Short mmCIF file of C-alpha atoms and ligand atoms in Angstrom, two decimals:
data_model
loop_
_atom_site.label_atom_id
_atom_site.label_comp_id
_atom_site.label_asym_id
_atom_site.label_seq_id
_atom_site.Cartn_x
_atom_site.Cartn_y
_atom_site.Cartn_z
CA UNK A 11 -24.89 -13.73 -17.08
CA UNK A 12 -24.33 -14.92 -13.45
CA UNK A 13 -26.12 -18.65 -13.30
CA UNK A 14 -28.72 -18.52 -15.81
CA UNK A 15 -29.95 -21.96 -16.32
CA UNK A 16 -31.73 -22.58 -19.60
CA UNK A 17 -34.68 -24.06 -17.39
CA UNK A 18 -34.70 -20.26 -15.98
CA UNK A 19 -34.46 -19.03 -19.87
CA UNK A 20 -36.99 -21.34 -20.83
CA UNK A 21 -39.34 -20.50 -18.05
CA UNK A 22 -38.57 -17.01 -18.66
CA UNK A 23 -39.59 -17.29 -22.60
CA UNK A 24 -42.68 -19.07 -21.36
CA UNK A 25 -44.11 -16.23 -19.52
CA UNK A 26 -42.62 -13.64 -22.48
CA UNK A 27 -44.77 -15.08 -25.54
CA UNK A 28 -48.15 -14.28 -25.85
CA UNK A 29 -47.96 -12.98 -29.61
CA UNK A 30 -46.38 -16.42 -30.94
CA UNK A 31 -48.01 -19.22 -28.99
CA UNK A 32 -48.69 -21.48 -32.20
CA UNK A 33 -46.32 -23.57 -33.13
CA UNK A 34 -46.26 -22.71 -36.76
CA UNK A 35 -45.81 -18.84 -35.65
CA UNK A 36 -43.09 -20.15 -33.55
CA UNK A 37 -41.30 -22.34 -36.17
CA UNK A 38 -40.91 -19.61 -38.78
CA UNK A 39 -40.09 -17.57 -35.97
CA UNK A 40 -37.26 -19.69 -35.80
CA UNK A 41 -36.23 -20.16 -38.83
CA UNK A 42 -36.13 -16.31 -39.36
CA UNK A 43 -34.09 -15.81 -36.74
CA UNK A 44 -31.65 -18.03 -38.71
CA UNK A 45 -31.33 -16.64 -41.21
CA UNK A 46 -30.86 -13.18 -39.57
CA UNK A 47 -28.10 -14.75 -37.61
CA UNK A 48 -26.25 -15.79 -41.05
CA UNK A 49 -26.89 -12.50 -42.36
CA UNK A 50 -25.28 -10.93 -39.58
CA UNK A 51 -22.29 -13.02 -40.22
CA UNK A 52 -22.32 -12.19 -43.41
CA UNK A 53 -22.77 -8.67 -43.19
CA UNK A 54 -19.53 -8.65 -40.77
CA UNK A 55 -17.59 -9.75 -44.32
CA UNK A 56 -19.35 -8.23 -47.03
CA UNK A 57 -20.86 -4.54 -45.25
CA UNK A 58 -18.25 -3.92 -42.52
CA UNK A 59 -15.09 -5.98 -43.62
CA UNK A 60 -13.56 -7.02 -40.13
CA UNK A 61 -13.51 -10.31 -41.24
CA UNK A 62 -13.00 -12.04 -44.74
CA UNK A 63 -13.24 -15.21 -46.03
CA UNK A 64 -11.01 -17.39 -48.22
CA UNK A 65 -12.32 -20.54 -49.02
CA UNK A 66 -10.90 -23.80 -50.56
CA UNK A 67 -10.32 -27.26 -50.40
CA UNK A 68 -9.70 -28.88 -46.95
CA UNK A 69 -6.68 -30.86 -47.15
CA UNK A 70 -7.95 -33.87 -45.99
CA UNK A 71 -5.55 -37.00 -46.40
CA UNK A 72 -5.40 -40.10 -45.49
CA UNK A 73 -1.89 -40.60 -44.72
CA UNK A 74 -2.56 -37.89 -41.75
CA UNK A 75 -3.05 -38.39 -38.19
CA UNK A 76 -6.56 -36.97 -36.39
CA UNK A 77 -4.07 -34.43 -34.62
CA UNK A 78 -2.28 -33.95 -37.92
CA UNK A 79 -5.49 -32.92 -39.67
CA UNK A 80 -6.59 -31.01 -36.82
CA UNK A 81 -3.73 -28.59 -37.41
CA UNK A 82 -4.27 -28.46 -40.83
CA UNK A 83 -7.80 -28.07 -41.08
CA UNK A 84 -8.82 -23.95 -41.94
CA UNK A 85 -11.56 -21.90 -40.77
CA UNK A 86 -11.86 -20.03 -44.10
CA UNK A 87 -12.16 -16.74 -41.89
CA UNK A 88 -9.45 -14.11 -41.19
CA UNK A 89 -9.36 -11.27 -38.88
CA UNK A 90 -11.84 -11.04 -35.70
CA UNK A 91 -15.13 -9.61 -35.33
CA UNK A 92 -15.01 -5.69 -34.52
CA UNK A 93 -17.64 -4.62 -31.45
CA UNK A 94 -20.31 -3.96 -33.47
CA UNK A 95 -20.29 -7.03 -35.54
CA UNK A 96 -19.92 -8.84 -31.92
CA UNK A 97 -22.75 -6.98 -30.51
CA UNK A 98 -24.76 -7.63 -33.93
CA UNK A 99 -24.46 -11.03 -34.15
CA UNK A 100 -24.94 -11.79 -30.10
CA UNK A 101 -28.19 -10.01 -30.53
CA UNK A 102 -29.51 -12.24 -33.44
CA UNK A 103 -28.24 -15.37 -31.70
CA UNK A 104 -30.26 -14.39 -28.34
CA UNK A 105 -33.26 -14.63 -30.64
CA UNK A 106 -32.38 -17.77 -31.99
CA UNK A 107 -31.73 -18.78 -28.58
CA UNK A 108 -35.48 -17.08 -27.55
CA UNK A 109 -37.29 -19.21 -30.42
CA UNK A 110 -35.30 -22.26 -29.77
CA UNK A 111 -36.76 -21.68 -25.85
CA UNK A 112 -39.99 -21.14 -27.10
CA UNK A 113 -40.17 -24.09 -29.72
CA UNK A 114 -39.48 -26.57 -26.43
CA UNK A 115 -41.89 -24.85 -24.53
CA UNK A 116 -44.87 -26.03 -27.08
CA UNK A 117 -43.55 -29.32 -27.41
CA UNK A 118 -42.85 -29.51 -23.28
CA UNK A 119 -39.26 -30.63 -23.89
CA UNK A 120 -36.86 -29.57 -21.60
CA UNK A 121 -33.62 -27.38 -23.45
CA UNK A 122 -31.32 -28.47 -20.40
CA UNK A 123 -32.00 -32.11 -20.76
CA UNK A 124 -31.41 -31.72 -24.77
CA UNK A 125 -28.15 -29.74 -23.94
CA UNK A 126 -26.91 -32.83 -21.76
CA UNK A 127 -28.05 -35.52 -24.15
CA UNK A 128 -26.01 -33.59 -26.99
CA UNK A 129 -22.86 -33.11 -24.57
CA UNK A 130 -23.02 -37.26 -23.51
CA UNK A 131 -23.56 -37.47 -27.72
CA UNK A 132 -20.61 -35.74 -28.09
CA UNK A 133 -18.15 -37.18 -25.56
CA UNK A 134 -19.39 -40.87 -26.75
CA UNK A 135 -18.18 -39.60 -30.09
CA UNK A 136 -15.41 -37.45 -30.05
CA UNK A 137 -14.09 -36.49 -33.55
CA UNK A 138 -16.53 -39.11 -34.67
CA UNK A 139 -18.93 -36.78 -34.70
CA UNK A 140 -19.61 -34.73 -37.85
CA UNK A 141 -23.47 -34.30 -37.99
ZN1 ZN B 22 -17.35 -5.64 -37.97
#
């Protein structure tokens, strides 16, 4: 994508919906494409079986360091996404990404300004920030 600014996107979604222009059509829009983006994830472990999971306890201490835990800390997930789950997934999370465009677009907020005020959020932060 060569310099596709989310105001573009946005603008772009904008002109795109017609069918869902209520807000409660675009909400559980939303929140379907979700969930189809977790069941794509899922369906990478449990139908296709590029990646698995194995879950347990983080082992959080407090004896260690930030770094120390950093290094510690697992993902749960092993192996790597083959091209289809890639391709999958990506396509689910462009229509997350369409709904999310379209949700700001009813309530006339601007996506780029949210992205920078979650970026400064997150450099103010740091580590700090687990929500
Ligand atoms: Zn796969």
């Amino acid at each position: 994508m060569s310099g596709l600014t989310l105001k573009q996107f946005q603008e772009q979604v904008s002109d795109l919906l017609l069918r869902h222009r209520s807000l409660l059509d675009v909400l559980s829009k939303s929140q379907q494409a979700s969930a189809s983006v977790n069941r794509s994830v899922i369906k990478s472990v449990t139908e296709c079986g590029c990646i698995s999971l194995q879950a347990n306890k983080q082992p959080y201490t407090e004896e260690l360091t930030l770094e120390e835990t950093k290094a510690i800390i697992q993902t749960h997930v092993n192996g790597q996404l083959c091209e289809n789950c890639i391709d999958a997934i990506t396509v689910q999370l462009g229509k997350q990404l369409f709904y999310l465009s379209a949700l700001c677009n009813l309530l006339e907020l601007d996506l780029d300004d949210t992205l920078a005020k979650e970026s400064q959020k997150c450099s103010t932060l740091g580590l700090f920030n687990l929500s």
